[in-house]
Coordinates of C-alpha atoms in Angstrom, one line a residue:
X13 CA -52.1 -16.6 11.9
X14 CA -49.6 -19.3 13.0
X15 CA -47.6 -19.6 16.1
X16 CA -44.5 -18.2 14.3
X17 CA -46.2 -14.8 14.3
X18 CA -45.9 -14.8 18.1
X19 CA -42.8 -16.8 18.7
X20 CA -40.4 -14.3 17.1
X21 CA -41.8 -11.2 18.9
X22 CA -41.7 -13.2 22.2
X23 CA -38.0 -14.0 21.6
X24 CA -37.2 -10.4 20.9
X25 CA -39.1 -9.2 23.9
X26 CA -37.3 -11.8 26.1
X27 CA -33.9 -10.6 24.9
X28 CA -34.9 -7.0 25.6
X29 CA -36.2 -7.8 29.1
X30 CA -33.2 -9.9 29.8
X31 CA -31.0 -7.0 28.8
X32 CA -32.8 -4.8 31.2
X33 CA -32.4 -7.3 34.0
X34 CA -28.7 -8.2 33.4
X35 CA -27.8 -4.5 33.2
X36 CA -29.6 -3.6 36.4
X37 CA -27.9 -1.6 39.2
X38 CA -27.8 -1.8 42.9
X39 CA -30.2 0.4 44.9
X40 CA -27.4 2.6 46.3
X41 CA -27.0 6.4 46.0
X42 CA -24.5 5.8 43.2
X43 CA -25.4 7.3 39.7
X44 CA -27.9 9.7 41.2
X45 CA -30.2 7.0 42.5
X46 CA -32.2 7.9 45.7
X47 CA -34.0 5.4 47.7
X48 CA -37.6 6.4 48.7
X49 CA -36.5 6.8 52.3
X50 CA -33.8 9.3 51.3
X51 CA -36.1 11.7 49.4
X52 CA -37.0 13.8 52.4
X53 CA -33.4 14.0 53.4
X54 CA -32.1 15.1 50.0
X55 CA -34.3 17.9 48.8
X56 CA -34.1 18.6 45.1
X57 CA -31.8 21.6 44.6
X58 CA -31.1 21.1 40.9
X59 CA -31.1 24.2 38.6
X60 CA -33.9 24.4 36.1
X61 CA -31.6 24.8 33.1
X62 CA -28.3 23.3 31.8
X63 CA -26.0 24.1 28.9
X64 CA -25.2 21.8 26.0
X65 CA -23.1 22.1 22.9
X66 CA -25.0 22.1 19.5
X67 CA -22.8 22.3 16.5
X68 CA -20.2 24.1 18.5
X69 CA -22.6 26.6 20.0
X70 CA -23.7 26.7 23.6
X71 CA -27.4 26.5 24.1
X72 CA -29.5 26.4 27.3
X73 CA -31.7 23.4 27.8
X74 CA -34.0 22.0 30.4
X75 CA -32.3 20.2 33.2
X76 CA -34.2 16.9 33.6
X77 CA -32.3 16.2 36.9
X78 CA -35.1 18.2 38.6
X79 CA -37.2 15.1 38.0
X80 CA -34.7 12.5 39.4
X81 CA -37.1 11.6 42.2
X82 CA -40.1 10.6 40.1
X83 CA -41.0 6.9 40.1
X84 CA -40.1 6.5 36.4
X85 CA -36.7 8.2 37.0
X86 CA -36.0 5.9 39.9
X87 CA -36.9 2.9 37.8
X88 CA -34.5 4.1 35.1
X89 CA -31.7 4.6 37.7
X90 CA -32.3 1.0 38.8
X91 CA -32.7 -0.4 35.2
X92 CA -30.8 2.0 32.9
X93 CA -31.0 -0.3 29.9
X94 CA -34.7 0.3 29.8
X95 CA -33.9 3.6 28.1
X96 CA -31.9 1.8 25.5
X97 CA -34.9 -0.4 24.8
X98 CA -36.9 2.7 24.3
X99 CA -34.3 4.0 21.9
X100 CA -34.1 0.8 19.9
X101 CA -37.9 0.6 19.7
X102 CA -38.1 4.2 18.5
X103 CA -35.4 3.8 15.8
X104 CA -36.7 0.4 14.7
X105 CA -40.4 1.3 14.5
X106 CA -39.6 4.6 12.8
X107 CA -37.7 2.7 10.2
X108 CA -40.4 0.0 9.8
X109 CA -43.2 2.6 9.6
X110 CA -41.3 4.4 6.9
X111 CA -40.9 1.1 5.0
X112 CA -44.5 0.3 5.5
X113 CA -45.6 3.8 4.2
X114 CA -43.5 3.3 1.1
X115 CA -44.9 -0.2 0.6
X116 CA -48.5 0.9 0.9
X117 CA -48.0 4.0 -1.3
X118 CA -45.9 2.1 -3.8
X119 CA -46.8 3.1 -7.3
X120 CA -47.3 0.3 -9.9
X121 CA -44.7 1.9 -12.2
X122 CA -42.0 1.5 -9.6
X123 CA -41.9 -2.2 -9.9
X124 CA -40.4 -2.2 -13.5
X125 CA -38.1 0.6 -12.4
X126 CA -36.8 -1.5 -9.5
X127 CA -36.4 -4.5 -11.9
X128 CA -34.4 -2.3 -14.3
X129 CA -32.2 -1.2 -11.3
X130 CA -31.6 -4.8 -10.4
X131 CA -30.7 -5.7 -14.0
X132 CA -28.3 -2.8 -14.1
X133 CA -26.6 -4.1 -11.0
X134 CA -26.2 -7.5 -12.6
X135 CA -24.7 -5.9 -15.7
X136 CA -22.2 -3.9 -13.6
X137 CA -21.3 -7.0 -11.5
X138 CA -20.6 -9.0 -14.7
X139 CA -18.3 -6.3 -15.9
X140 CA -16.5 -6.2 -12.5
X141 CA -16.4 -10.0 -12.2
X142 CA -18.6 -9.9 -9.1
X143 CA -21.7 -11.8 -10.4
X144 CA -21.4 -14.8 -8.1
X145 CA -25.0 -14.9 -6.6
X146 CA -26.2 -17.8 -8.8
X147 CA -23.1 -19.8 -8.1
X148 CA -23.4 -19.4 -4.4
X149 CA -27.1 -20.3 -4.4
X150 CA -26.6 -23.3 -6.8
X151 CA -24.0 -24.7 -4.3
X152 CA -26.6 -24.6 -1.5
X153 CA -29.6 -25.8 -3.4
X154 CA -28.6 -29.5 -3.5
X155 CA -27.7 -29.4 0.2
X156 CA -31.0 -29.1 2.0
X157 CA -29.6 -29.2 5.5
X158 CA -27.1 -26.4 4.9
X159 CA -29.8 -24.5 2.9
X160 CA -32.2 -24.8 5.9
X161 CA -29.5 -23.4 8.2
X162 CA -28.7 -20.6 5.9
X163 CA -32.4 -19.7 5.5
X164 CA -32.8 -19.6 9.2
X165 CA -29.7 -17.5 9.6
X166 CA -31.0 -14.9 7.2
X167 CA -34.5 -14.8 8.7
X168 CA -33.9 -15.1 12.4
X169 CA -30.4 -13.8 13.3
X170 CA -30.5 -10.2 12.1
X171 CA -32.8 -8.6 14.7
X172 CA -32.2 -10.9 17.7
X173 CA -28.5 -10.9 17.1
X174 CA -28.4 -7.1 16.9
X175 CA -30.3 -6.8 20.2
X176 CA -28.2 -9.3 22.0
X177 CA -25.1 -7.5 20.8
X178 CA -26.4 -4.2 22.2
X179 CA -27.3 -5.7 25.5
X180 CA -23.8 -7.3 25.9
X181 CA -22.0 -4.2 24.7
X182 CA -23.9 -2.1 27.2
X183 CA -22.9 -4.5 30.0
X184 CA -19.1 -4.4 29.2
X185 CA -18.4 -1.2 27.3
X186 CA -18.0 2.4 28.6
X187 CA -21.0 4.5 27.8
X188 CA -19.2 6.6 25.1
X189 CA -18.4 3.5 23.0
X190 CA -21.9 1.9 23.5
X191 CA -23.6 5.2 22.6
X192 CA -21.4 5.6 19.5
X193 CA -22.4 2.1 18.2
X194 CA -26.1 2.7 19.0
X195 CA -26.0 6.0 17.1
X196 CA -24.1 4.3 14.2
X197 CA -27.0 1.8 13.8
X198 CA -29.5 4.7 13.8
X199 CA -27.5 6.6 11.1
X200 CA -27.4 3.4 9.0
X201 CA -31.2 3.1 9.1
X202 CA -31.5 6.8 8.0
X203 CA -29.1 6.5 5.1
X204 CA -30.6 3.2 4.0
X205 CA -34.1 4.6 4.1
X206 CA -33.1 7.5 1.9
X207 CA -31.4 5.2 -0.6
X208 CA -34.1 2.6 -1.1
X209 CA -36.8 5.2 -1.2
X210 CA -35.0 7.2 -3.9
X211 CA -33.5 4.2 -5.7
X212 CA -35.8 1.1 -5.3
X213 CA -34.1 -2.1 -6.3
X214 CA -35.7 -5.5 -6.8
X215 CA -33.9 -8.4 -4.9
X216 CA -32.7 -11.3 -7.1
X217 CA -35.5 -13.6 -5.8
X218 CA -38.2 -11.4 -7.3
X219 CA -36.7 -11.1 -10.8
X220 CA -39.2 -12.7 -13.3
X221 CA -38.4 -15.9 -15.0
X222 CA -38.3 -14.3 -18.4
X223 CA -35.1 -12.5 -17.4
X224 CA -33.4 -16.0 -17.6
X225 CA -31.5 -16.0 -14.3
X226 CA -33.5 -18.6 -12.3
X227 CA -33.0 -17.3 -8.8
X228 CA -35.0 -19.2 -6.2
X229 CA -36.7 -17.6 -3.2
X230 CA -35.4 -20.2 -0.8
X231 CA -36.6 -18.5 2.4
X232 CA -40.3 -18.4 1.4
X233 CA -40.4 -21.7 -0.5
X234 CA -38.7 -23.2 2.5
X235 CA -41.3 -21.7 4.8
X236 CA -38.8 -20.1 7.1
X237 CA -39.6 -16.4 6.5
X238 CA -39.4 -14.0 9.4
X239 CA -42.6 -12.4 10.6
X240 CA -40.8 -9.1 10.2
X241 CA -40.2 -9.5 6.5
X242 CA -43.2 -11.5 5.3
X243 CA -46.1 -9.2 6.1
X244 CA -48.0 -6.9 3.7
X245 CA -46.4 -3.8 5.2
X246 CA -42.8 -4.8 4.3
X247 CA -41.2 -2.9 1.4
X248 CA -40.0 -5.7 -0.9
X249 CA -38.1 -3.4 -3.3
X250 CA -35.5 -2.4 -0.8
X251 CA -32.5 -4.6 -1.6
X252 CA -30.1 -1.7 -1.9
X253 CA -28.4 -1.3 0.5
X254 CA -28.2 -4.5 2.6
X255 CA -28.6 -3.6 6.2
X256 CA -28.2 -7.3 7.1
X257 CA -24.6 -6.9 6.0
X258 CA -24.1 -3.4 7.2
X259 CA -25.3 -4.3 10.7
X260 CA -23.2 -7.4 10.8
X261 CA -20.1 -5.5 9.7
X262 CA -20.5 -3.0 12.5
X263 CA -21.0 -5.8 15.1
X264 CA -18.1 -7.8 13.7
X265 CA -15.7 -4.8 13.6
X266 CA -16.7 -3.9 17.2
X267 CA -16.0 -7.4 18.4
X268 CA -12.7 -7.7 16.5
X269 CA -11.4 -4.4 17.8
X270 CA -12.3 -4.8 21.5
X271 CA -9.7 -2.9 23.4
X272 CA -7.8 -3.8 26.6
X273 CA -7.2 -7.5 25.7
X274 CA -3.8 -8.2 27.3
X275 CA -1.0 -8.1 24.7
X276 CA 0.2 -11.5 26.1
X277 CA -3.2 -13.1 25.5
X278 CA -2.7 -13.7 21.8
X279 CA -5.2 -16.5 21.8
X280 CA -8.0 -14.3 23.1
X281 CA -7.2 -11.5 20.6
X282 CA -7.2 -14.0 17.7
X283 CA -10.5 -15.5 18.9
X284 CA -12.1 -12.0 18.9
X285 CA -10.7 -11.2 15.5
X286 CA -12.0 -14.6 14.1
X287 CA -15.4 -14.1 15.6
X288 CA -15.6 -10.5 14.3
X289 CA -14.7 -11.6 10.8
X290 CA -16.9 -14.7 10.9
X291 CA -20.2 -13.0 11.6
X292 CA -20.4 -10.6 8.6
X293 CA -19.0 -13.4 6.4
X294 CA -21.8 -15.7 7.4
X295 CA -24.4 -13.0 6.9
X296 CA -22.9 -12.2 3.4
X297 CA -23.2 -15.9 2.4
X298 CA -26.8 -16.0 3.7
X299 CA -28.0 -12.9 1.8
X300 CA -26.5 -14.2 -1.4
X301 CA -27.5 -17.9 -1.1
X302 CA -31.1 -16.9 -0.3
X303 CA -31.2 -14.5 -3.3
X304 CA -32.2 -11.6 -1.1
X305 CA -29.3 -9.3 -2.1
X306 CA -26.7 -8.7 -4.7
X307 CA -23.0 -8.4 -4.0
X308 CA -23.2 -4.7 -4.7
X309 CA -26.0 -4.4 -2.1
X310 CA -23.5 -5.7 0.5
X311 CA -20.9 -3.3 -0.8
X312 CA -23.4 -0.5 -0.4
X313 CA -24.2 -1.8 3.1
X314 CA -20.5 -1.7 3.9
X315 CA -20.2 2.0 2.9
X316 CA -23.4 2.9 4.8
X317 CA -21.9 1.3 7.9
X318 CA -18.6 3.1 7.4
X319 CA -20.4 6.4 7.0
X320 CA -22.5 5.7 10.2
X321 CA -19.4 4.7 12.1
X322 CA -17.6 8.0 11.3
X323 CA -20.4 10.6 11.4
X324 CA -22.6 9.2 14.2
X325 CA -21.5 12.0 16.5
X326 CA -23.7 14.4 14.7
X327 CA -26.7 12.9 16.6
X328 CA -25.3 14.2 19.8
X329 CA -26.5 17.6 18.7
X330 CA -30.1 16.3 19.1
X331 CA -29.7 16.0 22.9
X332 CA -31.6 19.3 23.5
X333 CA -34.6 17.7 21.9
X334 CA -34.2 14.7 24.2
X335 CA -34.0 17.0 27.2
X336 CA -37.2 18.7 26.1
X337 CA -39.0 15.3 25.6
X338 CA -37.9 13.9 28.9
X339 CA -38.7 17.1 30.7
X340 CA -42.2 17.0 29.2
X341 CA -42.6 13.5 30.7
X342 CA -41.1 14.6 34.0
X343 CA -38.4 11.9 33.6
X344 CA -34.7 12.2 34.3
X345 CA -32.2 10.1 32.3
X346 CA -28.5 10.7 33.3
X347 CA -26.4 11.7 30.3
X348 CA -23.7 9.2 30.9
X349 CA -24.1 6.5 33.5
X350 CA -20.9 5.8 35.4
X351 CA -18.5 3.1 34.4
X352 CA -18.5 -0.2 36.3
X353 CA -15.7 1.0 38.6
X354 CA -17.7 4.1 39.6
X355 CA -15.8 6.7 37.6
X356 CA -17.8 9.0 35.5
X357 CA -17.6 8.7 31.7
X358 CA -17.0 11.8 29.7
X359 CA -19.4 13.1 27.1
X360 CA -19.1 10.8 24.1
X361 CA -18.4 12.1 20.6
X362 CA -18.3 8.8 18.8
X363 CA -14.5 8.4 19.3
X364 CA -13.0 6.1 21.9
X365 CA -9.6 6.8 23.4
X366 CA -7.1 4.3 24.6
X367 CA -7.6 5.3 28.2
X368 CA -11.1 3.9 28.2
X369 CA -10.2 0.3 29.2
X370 CA -13.3 -1.8 29.5
X371 CA -12.5 -5.3 28.6
X372 CA -11.6 -5.9 32.2
X373 CA -12.5 -9.5 32.3
X374 CA -10.0 -10.5 29.7

């Protein structure tokens, strides 16, 4: 096992820990934090139960605020992004374990089925005039420097870039917007898992030579494969949809539509729009040039992202389960941490109103 197997996880861990530190809070009584010396002066008078809305109905749930004075709760009050790290790890590893399970239980007869699905996509793309994957890859092949860059972009940007985006968004955005984006990514994982499990599709790089296309697996032949995608537990027949593109589209659209940029600051607005458009464009080129996805995989990733963007609020109905879990651990996590100016944020439903001005540094 080479050093690369440790470098990538260390980078990811560093970003997560950095996000926890950057988003730390002062040790004041703000946001429900109590210093150890104040515990005896502020006895816990919280009720045992609280009410939540679940699909429009009011249900009674455990009130985790009764545990606000435990050591873990104080740590969360001081470093609230630690909870988001837990969320990300839960969603990511649930998704990866699901992929690993399908990879280990993969039946031999699914490989030819996945190949036929890939060939059907090529046939459809030819009819639609979208079959450009070979042209894109052939443009990069005689340009080794650019090919190296595009290989690294595909292998090493997806996960670190997404985590960095979440940490920065948490720092600047109001909690409703941040939580909506976090739920959107979780919904995308769920939809993608259902699709590639029920409709396995072989990526272009794995199509056999006898099919006559000649795709090159540039990432693995160039020895720049990510540790996350080159292990035996990775499901290789999961080209459809492309979460690389789906995630990048969500990140890019969020950046491009950042609110509260002053109307007179046209340059700042144009820079955000350009950056928001550039990121998914670069990822699209990377997934095509490395022969990891078809154009229609990216189209499917786009629609998965749009679906997650609009229906992510359904996950709010799972908050009673979260209450039960944190109550079991004797941990309190405030529902919505206060905004940077100290005003409480309302319960998020995945939609952001114009009154929630957060790009305060523009």
